[in-house]
Amino acid sequence: MASSNSLMDNLFQRSLEDLIKGLRLQLLGESFFISKSLEEIRREIKSTDLSTKSIALQKLSYLAALHGVDMSWAAFHAVEVVSSSRFSDKRIGYHAITQSFNDQTPVLLLITNQLRKDLNSSNEYEVSLALECLSRIGTDDLARDLTSEVFTLLGSSKVLVRKKAIGVVLRVFDKYPDAVKVCFKRLVENLESSDPQILSAVVGVFCELTTKEPRSYLPLAPEFYKILVDSRNNWDLIKVLKIFAKLALVEPRLAKKVADPICELMRRTVGKSLLFECIRTVVSSLSDQETALKLAVAKIREFLVDDDRNLKYLGLHALSIAAPKHLWAVLENKEAVVKALSDEDPNVKLEALHLLMSMVNEDNVSEISRILMNYALKSDPFFCNEIIASILLACSRNSYEIIVDFDWYLSLLGEMARIPHCQRGQEIGHQLIDIGTRVKDARLELVRVSRALLIDPALLGNQFLHPILSAASWASGEYVEFSKTPYEIAEALLQPRTSLLAPSVRAIYIHSTFKVLVFSLAVYFSAQEPISSPLVEESTSSGSSPVNGITHKSISSLVNMIEIGLCSLSGTLDVEVQERAKNVLGFIGMIKHKIAEKVTTQESETEASRAVAFMEDVFSEELGPVTSTAQEKVPLPDGLELKESLEDLQEFCGEFLKPVVDSNSNSNSFSSSENISFSVAKLRISDQKEASSSSSHPPESASLLAEHRKRHGLYYLSSQKNDDHNDNNGDNNNTLNEYPPANEISVDSFNTKKKMNQSKQRPVVVQLDEGDGLKTKPDASNNDEPLSRAIQTALMGKGKEKEREKDNHERDLDSRIKGRSSGREKKTKKKNGEKSSKHRSRRRSDKESSAAEPVEIPDFLL
Amino acid sequence: MIKAVMMLNTQGKPRLAKFYDYMPVEKQQELIRGVFSVLCSRPENVSNFLEIDSLFGPDSRLVYKHYATLYFVLVFDGSENELAMLDLIQVLVETLDKCFSNVCELDIVFNYSKMHAVLDEIVFGGQVLETSSAEVMKAVEEISKLEAASNSISLVPKSVSGWRGR
């Protein structure tokens, strides 16, 4: 019965072709057809007849490859099919296995013997199926178990088999480094093969091996050199060039040696692929070879002016490889690069943009930015934003290293905001604030640019610009003393279209309005009684645009405008907006009638002026940039256990809450504290305390803050306030002088010195000591992989191996022991093998054992 | 190393897809879709190279060629030459042309097995092993002969085929 079923299956089974035809007929419901076919396949694949089974498996492979059907469940059936004696079944089986197996496939263990059998088959096409399979799914175990078969095949007389055996070596070495001991010599011998197919295969393998760990293959340089000089096959030459590109980086003498043949190739070849590889090799690895480099750059120019977009793109690509070391190559081709910006091809455009950015320096930054901004205006949105992003990135690098004229840069940022496609609001806004905090001299311009942005109601409609507007509003409030027209700014901040802003941005708008209001009031009060507020006097005298024209009339209209503008917001749903609006309104309510009184009374120290002076104090603290490593700089105080569990915190807190309340006079409490919970609780509570006390006693606020700093100096970063910096606040009162900003500020004196002799002096840019950029740890070289060690052992004597081991400090002890023992093993093996090996390799090893050179380069270089 | 070979038609249907590193089928389908969405947005007459790091990880490049209704796509890493890969597509297409005499999309659709035979002779485990279409043809014809021979045996009853197979 079963056999008749199977016969029926066999007769009426859909072939793969039927399945494909069926699929093509399904205009709709393809997935239904697939699931129906899958049912069929599931039934057929269980058949006892191997050919039925294999056709089912083939259909499944097809569906898996092109329709994303899972076939991992059929792994066992694939193993069954592969064991068939019929070639077509076997092929289907191997195809299924390579397609669906991975390291975790449980039935993987079952194919080792089948693979061995097929690798030993007399039919070269069966061998080649097995080799293909091994090269795709070879695991550590498979590689180990089949190494000897691969070794045999490496010497096969059949070219088809031998080249695939060479190909599989890559996978075998990768999974089972000890295979190097067995196979490496035969692999190297193939480098001298006269058969072009074999040579291609082995050069390809060495190219891959060299990419992973160049140093190990230096001893083979003579063989590669021979191919470089003799070969006429572009495929091989490209691979050999890639090998030399890697080798020349670890052995500079090689660069000199190969420069001539590469130049020769560049002059001779007609193949663009080979020519490009020569160029790439020269610009990336032979950049000290003057003649080669000149020739390569000349060839690049030919690529750049070629009509073929591929060549143009690759020419730009080659230039960008050359750019870091040889900027002249880019500068020479500047016109071509700029022209490429308007190319239709997005790749070409992007590559040209990167190149342009690589040649930006302080002299040409404004010219290049001008060109780019023009392109940004007429480009598609994607490229436009790429341009904006690259300008922003290049200009802000190393704390705006290349910017000399910050006024120009700020107005550029302002222009960017007005480019219709601009979506980089976040970065632009960030830079506006960053420059504001870092570059004191640029603040006047910043306020001007911000004003222009704020008063334009059109910008409020574009939500990508909201971060810019947020930054502009903050700057206008923070640096309001530079503004000629505070009234106008307040008006802009309160314009009706601000309802389009997100609540968080709106809150900043309101807060800035508050700052503008306080500033105007302070000026108003101080104008009439100069003695009362030194702070305001300072700011009016230092600010480059003294606002003296604030009259009673203008101040009351300002107050009225703000009051009306904010009234509607006091009922907003968003609490942040609501609270800020209410704060301002509350302040206005307190101060409003005093303004009128001010004209009549002659009392010098009114409540109103005290309140205003206090608010002025609140906003007077200068904000500086904060380094990303600020937290790390705080030394860990004694007794502070950061890693301790805080489970019992509750208990401690309850205990210490009480004493803190009356510890106001105990200024030394922190240093006497004994454990973390105590100090944390105390800090927080005393902070609160200070906040509340300062609000009740306004004039004391500054001194209280100073005291806080004295007590908890640890949490403030050490400040080295530069004289240059204090010039502007030269007549600060004492309180302020002993209370420098919390953020650490040091002035980049190096940069200013460097640029002294320029026509326009670069303003001081505040730089943080370190850590402005993210620190990147240099990658520890990972050349102690088992594979490279094995290869070094295979190529060198034991002594060299020892040296290398010394070099690799990071190697752990365990693997070192392993490495030595394997080295020893190798040595004994090698002694036997060497006698029979060609005189060339003996000469090499002889030379190595005698030479004291740290790098193992055979004599052909010297 | 070559990471993947794909042939997609202009509607985005994969006609052949081969990934040289193991990948679950869902991931394969996702990559095919990703590649197609990039390809179909490219205008005509632009360069044939794409930076494709977002799909295939760092140091990945893609070269494609558009023939009639098909995109031929190769994805590879830094140890291959971009222009050589473009040539390789040419080799592949030439070979297919010899195989099917004037290859068209339908040939590729219906000859799943033969397509893989051709490709496996050219690219072996991600390495380019053969670039001469004559050599590839020779091997593929041998494989077809072997398959035909083994299939003809299967028409004979099992016991006999076992005997003849020896």
PDB file of N, CA, C and O in Angstrom, chain A residues 487-545:
ATOM      1  N   TYR A 487      11.752  95.806  23.602  1.00  0.00           N
ATOM      2  CA  TYR A 487      10.307  95.814  23.403  1.00  0.00           C
ATOM      3  C   TYR A 487       9.939  94.951  22.196  1.00  0.00           C
ATOM      4  O   TYR A 487       9.041  94.111  22.257  1.00  0.00           O
ATOM      5  N   GLU A 488      10.725  95.124  21.112  1.00  0.00           N
ATOM      6  CA  GLU A 488      10.451  94.377  19.891  1.00  0.00           C
ATOM      7  C   GLU A 488      10.591  92.878  20.128  1.00  0.00           C
ATOM      8  O   GLU A 488       9.805  92.069  19.630  1.00  0.00           O
ATOM      9  N   ILE A 489      11.608  92.522  20.922  1.00  0.00           N
ATOM     10  CA  ILE A 489      11.826  91.094  21.177  1.00  0.00           C
ATOM     11  C   ILE A 489      10.661  90.534  21.982  1.00  0.00           C
ATOM     12  O   ILE A 489      10.132  89.458  21.671  1.00  0.00           O
ATOM     13  N   ALA A 490      10.250  91.283  23.004  1.00  0.00           N
ATOM     14  CA  ALA A 490       9.120  90.808  23.804  1.00  0.00           C
ATOM     15  C   ALA A 490       7.892  90.639  22.918  1.00  0.00           C
ATOM     16  O   ALA A 490       7.148  89.654  23.038  1.00  0.00           O
ATOM     17  N   GLU A 491       7.723  91.557  22.011  1.00  0.00           N
ATOM     18  CA  GLU A 491       6.582  91.474  21.107  1.00  0.00           C
ATOM     19  C   GLU A 491       6.681  90.219  20.235  1.00  0.00           C
ATOM     20  O   GLU A 491       5.702  89.481  20.081  1.00  0.00           O
ATOM     21  N   ALA A 492       7.885  89.981  19.719  1.00  0.00           N
ATOM     22  CA  ALA A 492       8.074  88.797  18.876  1.00  0.00           C
ATOM     23  C   ALA A 492       7.825  87.522  19.662  1.00  0.00           C
ATOM     24  O   ALA A 492       7.255  86.564  19.165  1.00  0.00           O
ATOM     25  N   LEU A 493       8.263  87.533  20.929  1.00  0.00           N
ATOM     26  CA  LEU A 493       8.106  86.325  21.751  1.00  0.00           C
ATOM     27  C   LEU A 493       6.653  86.053  22.083  1.00  0.00           C
ATOM     28  O   LEU A 493       6.297  84.933  22.451  1.00  0.00           O
ATOM     29  N   LEU A 494       5.833  87.064  22.003  1.00  0.00           N
ATOM     30  CA  LEU A 494       4.435  86.892  22.392  1.00  0.00           C
ATOM     31  C   LEU A 494       3.486  86.907  21.211  1.00  0.00           C
ATOM     32  O   LEU A 494       2.277  86.896  21.378  1.00  0.00           O
ATOM     33  N   GLN A 495       4.039  86.923  19.993  1.00  0.00           N
ATOM     34  CA  GLN A 495       3.144  87.032  18.836  1.00  0.00           C
ATOM     35  C   GLN A 495       2.172  85.839  18.796  1.00  0.00           C
ATOM     36  O   GLN A 495       2.479  84.752  19.283  1.00  0.00           O
ATOM     37  N   PRO A 496       0.990  86.068  18.230  1.00  0.00           N
ATOM     38  CA  PRO A 496      -0.075  85.063  18.300  1.00  0.00           C
ATOM     39  C   PRO A 496       0.325  83.715  17.705  1.00  0.00           C
ATOM     40  O   PRO A 496      -0.075  82.674  18.214  1.00  0.00           O
ATOM     41  N   ARG A 497       1.141  83.738  16.649  1.00  0.00           N
ATOM     42  CA  ARG A 497       1.463  82.464  16.013  1.00  0.00           C
ATOM     43  C   ARG A 497       2.341  81.563  16.870  1.00  0.00           C
ATOM     44  O   ARG A 497       2.629  80.420  16.487  1.00  0.00           O
ATOM     45  N   THR A 498       2.792  82.056  18.019  1.00  0.00           N
ATOM     46  CA  THR A 498       3.566  81.176  18.894  1.00  0.00           C
ATOM     47  C   THR A 498       2.716  80.010  19.385  1.00  0.00           C
ATOM     48  O   THR A 498       3.239  79.042  19.928  1.00  0.00           O
ATOM     49  N   SER A 499       1.405  80.109  19.189  1.00  0.00           N
ATOM     50  CA  SER A 499       0.548  78.985  19.578  1.00  0.00           C
ATOM     51  C   SER A 499       0.874  77.753  18.749  1.00  0.00           C
ATOM     52  O   SER A 499       0.499  76.640  19.109  1.00  0.00           O
ATOM     53  N   LEU A 500       1.614  77.904  17.646  1.00  0.00           N
ATOM     54  CA  LEU A 500       1.990  76.748  16.827  1.00  0.00           C
ATOM     55  C   LEU A 500       3.140  75.956  17.446  1.00  0.00           C
ATOM     56  O   LEU A 500       3.431  74.846  17.038  1.00  0.00           O
ATOM     57  N   LEU A 501       3.791  76.555  18.415  1.00  0.00           N
ATOM     58  CA  LEU A 501       4.973  75.911  18.996  1.00  0.00           C
ATOM     59  C   LEU A 501       4.571  74.801  19.957  1.00  0.00           C
ATOM     60  O   LEU A 501       3.489  74.805  20.535  1.00  0.00           O
ATOM     61  N   ALA A 502       5.494  73.883  20.124  1.00  0.00           N
ATOM     62  CA  ALA A 502       5.293  72.843  21.136  1.00  0.00           C
ATOM     63  C   ALA A 502       5.358  73.498  22.511  1.00  0.00           C
ATOM     64  O   ALA A 502       6.062  74.498  22.679  1.00  0.00           O
ATOM     65  N   PRO A 503       4.641  72.956  23.500  1.00  0.00           N
ATOM     66  CA  PRO A 503       4.626  73.581  24.825  1.00  0.00           C
ATOM     67  C   PRO A 503       6.015  73.785  25.408  1.00  0.00           C
ATOM     68  O   PRO A 503       6.277  74.812  26.034  1.00  0.00           O
ATOM     69  N   SER A 504       6.918  72.831  25.166  1.00  0.00           N
ATOM     70  CA  SER A 504       8.250  72.977  25.765  1.00  0.00           C
ATOM     71  C   SER A 504       8.967  74.204  25.192  1.00  0.00           C
ATOM     72  O   SER A 504       9.669  74.909  25.914  1.00  0.00           O
ATOM     73  N   VAL A 505       8.786  74.450  23.900  1.00  0.00           N
ATOM     74  CA  VAL A 505       9.414  75.624  23.291  1.00  0.00           C
ATOM     75  C   VAL A 505       8.709  76.888  23.776  1.00  0.00           C
ATOM     76  O   VAL A 505       9.339  77.904  24.067  1.00  0.00           O
ATOM     77  N   ARG A 506       7.421  76.774  23.889  1.00  0.00           N
ATOM     78  CA  ARG A 506       6.651  77.923  24.346  1.00  0.00           C
ATOM     79  C   ARG A 506       7.091  78.362  25.730  1.00  0.00           C
ATOM     80  O   ARG A 506       7.171  79.552  26.045  1.00  0.00           O
ATOM     81  N   ALA A 507       7.365  77.376  26.569  1.00  0.00           N
ATOM     82  CA  ALA A 507       7.814  77.693  27.922  1.00  0.00           C
ATOM     83  C   ALA A 507       9.097  78.507  27.867  1.00  0.00           C
ATOM     84  O   ALA A 507       9.278  79.450  28.642  1.00  0.00           O
ATOM     85  N   ILE A 508       9.993  78.138  26.927  1.00  0.00           N
ATOM     86  CA  ILE A 508      11.233  78.906  26.800  1.00  0.00           C
ATOM     87  C   ILE A 508      10.933  80.322  26.323  1.00  0.00           C
ATOM     88  O   ILE A 508      11.532  81.296  26.796  1.00  0.00           O
ATOM     89  N   TYR A 509       9.995  80.444  25.417  1.00  0.00           N
ATOM     90  CA  TYR A 509       9.577  81.770  24.959  1.00  0.00           C
ATOM     91  C   TYR A 509       9.133  82.624  26.155  1.00  0.00           C
ATOM     92  O   TYR A 509       9.525  83.778  26.303  1.00  0.00           O
ATOM     93  N   ILE A 510       8.304  82.037  27.000  1.00  0.00           N
ATOM     94  CA  ILE A 510       7.772  82.813  28.122  1.00  0.00           C
ATOM     95  C   ILE A 510       8.889  83.188  29.085  1.00  0.00           C
ATOM     96  O   ILE A 510       8.973  84.313  29.577  1.00  0.00           O
ATOM     97  N   HIS A 511       9.789  82.217  29.305  1.00  0.00           N
ATOM     98  CA  HIS A 511      10.875  82.487  30.228  1.00  0.00           C
ATOM     99  C   HIS A 511      11.756  83.608  29.690  1.00  0.00           C
ATOM    100  O   HIS A 511      12.216  84.468  30.448  1.00  0.00           O
ATOM    101  N   SER A 512      11.977  83.590  28.371  1.00  0.00           N
ATOM    102  CA  SER A 512      12.778  84.657  27.785  1.00  0.00           C
ATOM    103  C   SER A 512      12.069  86.003  27.899  1.00  0.00           C
ATOM    104  O   SER A 512      12.706  87.028  28.135  1.00  0.00           O
ATOM    105  N   THR A 513      10.759  85.966  27.742  1.00  0.00           N
ATOM    106  CA  THR A 513       9.997  87.198  27.941  1.00  0.00           C
ATOM    107  C   THR A 513      10.243  87.739  29.338  1.00  0.00           C
ATOM    108  O   THR A 513      10.408  88.942  29.553  1.00  0.00           O
ATOM    109  N   PHE A 514      10.256  86.824  30.280  1.00  0.00           N
ATOM    110  CA  PHE A 514      10.483  87.191  31.678  1.00  0.00           C
ATOM    111  C   PHE A 514      11.838  87.895  31.813  1.00  0.00           C
ATOM    112  O   PHE A 514      11.962  88.953  32.431  1.00  0.00           O
ATOM    113  N   LYS A 515      12.854  87.304  31.176  1.00  0.00           N
ATOM    114  CA  LYS A 515      14.190  87.894  31.267  1.00  0.00           C
ATOM    115  C   LYS A 515      14.200  89.291  30.642  1.00  0.00           C
ATOM    116  O   LYS A 515      14.822  90.212  31.178  1.00  0.00           O
ATOM    117  N   VAL A 516      13.539  89.422  29.524  1.00  0.00           N
ATOM    118  CA  VAL A 516      13.486  90.722  28.866  1.00  0.00           C
ATOM    119  C   VAL A 516      12.813  91.737  29.783  1.00  0.00           C
ATOM    120  O   VAL A 516      13.287  92.861  29.965  1.00  0.00           O
ATOM    121  N   LEU A 517      11.729  91.305  30.400  1.00  0.00           N
ATOM    122  CA  LEU A 517      10.979  92.196  31.289  1.00  0.00           C
ATOM    123  C   LEU A 517      11.847  92.640  32.461  1.00  0.00           C
ATOM    124  O   LEU A 517      11.952  93.833  32.767  1.00  0.00           O
ATOM    125  N   VAL A 518      12.500  91.674  33.097  1.00  0.00           N
ATOM    126  CA  VAL A 518      13.317  92.001  34.255  1.00  0.00           C
ATOM    127  C   VAL A 518      14.439  92.953  33.871  1.00  0.00           C
ATOM    128  O   VAL A 518      14.715  93.924  34.567  1.00  0.00           O
ATOM    129  N   PHE A 519      15.035  92.660  32.731  1.00  0.00           N
ATOM    130  CA  PHE A 519      16.122  93.526  32.280  1.00  0.00           C
ATOM    131  C   PHE A 519      15.624  94.953  32.066  1.00  0.00           C
ATOM    132  O   PHE A 519      16.225  95.918  32.542  1.00  0.00           O
ATOM    133  N   SER A 520      14.506  95.081  31.381  1.00  0.00           N
ATOM    134  CA  SER A 520      13.988  96.420  31.090  1.00  0.00           C
ATOM    135  C   SER A 520      13.648  97.159  32.375  1.00  0.00           C
ATOM    136  O   SER A 520      13.957  98.338  32.537  1.00  0.00           O
ATOM    137  N   LEU A 521      13.036  96.435  33.302  1.00  0.00           N
ATOM    138  CA  LEU A 521      12.681  97.061  34.571  1.00  0.00           C
ATOM    139  C   LEU A 521      13.932  97.520  35.309  1.00  0.00           C
ATOM    140  O   LEU A 521      13.980  98.619  35.860  1.00  0.00           O
ATOM    141  N   ALA A 522      14.931  96.649  35.300  1.00  0.00           N
ATOM    142  CA  ALA A 522      16.147  96.996  36.018  1.00  0.00           C
ATOM    143  C   ALA A 522      16.785  98.241  35.429  1.00  0.00           C
ATOM    144  O   ALA A 522      17.249  99.121  36.159  1.00  0.00           O
ATOM    145  N   VAL A 523      16.791  98.308  34.129  1.00  0.00           N
ATOM    146  CA  VAL A 523      17.342  99.500  33.487  1.00  0.00           C
ATOM    147  C   VAL A 523      16.514 100.717  33.885  1.00  0.00           C
ATOM    148  O   VAL A 523      17.048 101.769  34.217  1.00  0.00           O
ATOM    149  N   TYR A 524      15.217 100.526  33.899  1.00  0.00           N
ATOM    150  CA  TYR A 524      14.319 101.622  34.224  1.00  0.00           C
ATOM    151  C   TYR A 524      14.579 102.139  35.626  1.00  0.00           C
ATOM    152  O   TYR A 524      14.732 103.341  35.844  1.00  0.00           O
ATOM    153  N   PHE A 525      14.674 101.197  36.567  1.00  0.00           N
ATOM    154  CA  PHE A 525      14.892 101.631  37.948  1.00  0.00           C
ATOM    155  C   PHE A 525      16.273 102.233  38.131  1.00  0.00           C
ATOM    156  O   PHE A 525      16.454 103.223  38.804  1.00  0.00           O
ATOM    157  N   SER A 526      17.263 101.611  37.529  1.00  0.00           N
ATOM    158  CA  SER A 526      18.619 102.086  37.759  1.00  0.00           C
ATOM    159  C   SER A 526      18.849 103.440  37.107  1.00  0.00           C
ATOM    160  O   SER A 526      19.678 104.215  37.565  1.00  0.00           O
ATOM    161  N   ALA A 527      18.152 103.682  36.023  1.00  0.00           N
ATOM    162  CA  ALA A 527      18.338 104.960  35.347  1.00  0.00           C
ATOM    163  C   ALA A 527      17.992 106.111  36.272  1.00  0.00           C
ATOM    164  O   ALA A 527      18.553 107.188  36.183  1.00  0.00           O
ATOM    165  N   GLN A 528      17.054 105.847  37.196  1.00  0.00           N
ATOM    166  CA  GLN A 528      16.633 106.940  38.054  1.00  0.00           C
ATOM    167  C   GLN A 528      17.370 106.980  39.373  1.00  0.00           C
ATOM    168  O   GLN A 528      17.431 108.002  40.033  1.00  0.00           O
ATOM    169  N   GLU A 529      17.919 105.866  39.784  1.00  0.00           N
ATOM    170  CA  GLU A 529      18.716 105.871  41.009  1.00  0.00           C
ATOM    171  C   GLU A 529      19.958 105.012  40.799  1.00  0.00           C
ATOM    172  O   GLU A 529      19.952 103.827  41.056  1.00  0.00           O
ATOM    173  N   PRO A 530      20.992 105.620  40.321  1.00  0.00           N
ATOM    174  CA  PRO A 530      22.170 104.878  39.872  1.00  0.00           C
ATOM    175  C   PRO A 530      22.828 104.036  40.952  1.00  0.00           C
ATOM    176  O   PRO A 530      23.491 103.064  40.641  1.00  0.00           O
ATOM    177  N   ILE A 531      22.641 104.411  42.230  1.00  0.00           N
ATOM    178  CA  ILE A 531      23.386 103.696  43.269  1.00  0.00           C
ATOM    179  C   ILE A 531      22.785 102.330  43.591  1.00  0.00           C
ATOM    180  O   ILE A 531      23.474 101.460  44.078  1.00  0.00           O
ATOM    181  N   SER A 532      21.497 102.161  43.346  1.00  0.00           N
ATOM    182  CA  SER A 532      20.808 101.013  43.928  1.00  0.00           C
ATOM    183  C   SER A 532      21.281  99.672  43.366  1.00  0.00           C
ATOM    184  O   SER A 532      21.344  98.689  44.073  1.00  0.00           O
ATOM    185  N   SER A 533      21.601  99.622  42.093  1.00  0.00           N
ATOM    186  CA  SER A 533      21.910  98.296  41.558  1.00  0.00           C
ATOM    187  C   SER A 533      23.170  98.315  40.700  1.00  0.00           C
ATOM    188  O   SER A 533      23.149  98.658  39.526  1.00  0.00           O
ATOM    189  N   PRO A 534      24.267  97.979  41.299  1.00  0.00           N
ATOM    190  CA  PRO A 534      25.530  97.979  40.570  1.00  0.00           C
ATOM    191  C   PRO A 534      25.507  97.034  39.362  1.00  0.00           C
ATOM    192  O   PRO A 534      26.167  97.289  38.359  1.00  0.00           O
ATOM    193  N   LEU A 535      24.771  95.990  39.514  1.00  0.00           N
ATOM    194  CA  LEU A 535      24.736  94.990  38.445  1.00  0.00           C
ATOM    195  C   LEU A 535      24.232  95.568  37.131  1.00  0.00           C
ATOM    196  O   LEU A 535      24.799  95.373  36.065  1.00  0.00           O
ATOM    197  N   VAL A 536      23.134  96.269  37.271  1.00  0.00           N
ATOM    198  CA  VAL A 536      22.522  96.818  36.075  1.00  0.00           C
ATOM    199  C   VAL A 536      23.435  97.859  35.459  1.00  0.00           C
ATOM    200  O   VAL A 536      23.621  97.910  34.259  1.00  0.00           O
ATOM    201  N   GLU A 537      24.034  98.618  36.351  1.00  0.00           N
ATOM    202  CA  GLU A 537      24.941  99.640  35.856  1.00  0.00           C
ATOM    203  C   GLU A 537      26.063  98.990  35.055  1.00  0.00           C
ATOM    204  O   GLU A 537      26.396  99.430  33.966  1.00  0.00           O
ATOM    205  N   GLU A 538      26.548  97.906  35.619  1.00  0.00           N
ATOM    206  CA  GLU A 538      27.624  97.191  34.941  1.00  0.00           C
ATOM    207  C   GLU A 538      27.171  96.746  33.555  1.00  0.00           C
ATOM    208  O   GLU A 538      27.850  96.970  32.563  1.00  0.00           O
ATOM    209  N   SER A 539      26.014  96.171  33.535  1.00  0.00           N
ATOM    210  CA  SER A 539      25.609  95.614  32.240  1.00  0.00           C
ATOM    211  C   SER A 539      25.312  96.713  31.231  1.00  0.00           C
ATOM    212  O   SER A 539      25.544  96.545  30.051  1.00  0.00           O
ATOM    213  N   THR A 540      24.811  97.824  31.706  1.00  0.00           N
ATOM    214  CA  THR A 540      24.528  98.881  30.728  1.00  0.00           C
ATOM    215  C   THR A 540      25.807  99.507  30.225  1.00  0.00           C
ATOM    216  O   THR A 540      25.893  99.891  29.069  1.00  0.00           O
ATOM    217  N   SER A 541      26.804  99.547  31.099  1.00  0.00           N
ATOM    218  CA  SER A 541      28.027 100.176  30.629  1.00  0.00           C
ATOM    219  C   SER A 541      28.853  99.229  29.778  1.00  0.00           C
ATOM    220  O   SER A 541      29.555  99.647  28.873  1.00  0.00           O
ATOM    221  N   SER A 542      28.754  97.961  30.085  1.00  0.00           N
ATOM    222  CA  SER A 542      29.563  97.022  29.315  1.00  0.00           C
ATOM    223  C   SER A 542      28.883  96.615  28.013  1.00  0.00           C
ATOM    224  O   SER A 542      29.545  96.374  27.018  1.00  0.00           O
ATOM    225  N   GLY A 543      27.587  96.498  28.080  1.00  0.00           N
ATOM    226  CA  GLY A 543      26.863  96.146  26.856  1.00  0.00           C
ATOM    227  C   GLY A 543      27.154  97.171  25.787  1.00  0.00           C
ATOM    228  O   GLY A 543      27.276  98.358  26.057  1.00  0.00           O
ATOM    229  N   SER A 544      27.290  96.723  24.587  1.00  0.00           N
ATOM    230  CA  SER A 544      27.729  97.661  23.561  1.00  0.00           C
ATOM    231  C   SER A 544      26.590  98.578  23.113  1.00  0.00           C
ATOM    232  O   SER A 544      26.811  99.527  22.401  1.00  0.00           O
ATOM    233  N   SER A 545      25.379  98.221  23.489  1.00  0.00           N
ATOM    234  CA  SER A 545      24.282  99.103  23.099  1.00  0.00           C
ATOM    235  C   SER A 545      23.482  99.500  24.336  1.00  0.00           C
ATOM    236  O   SER A 545      22.498  98.879  24.663  1.00  0.00           O
TER     237      SER A 545
END
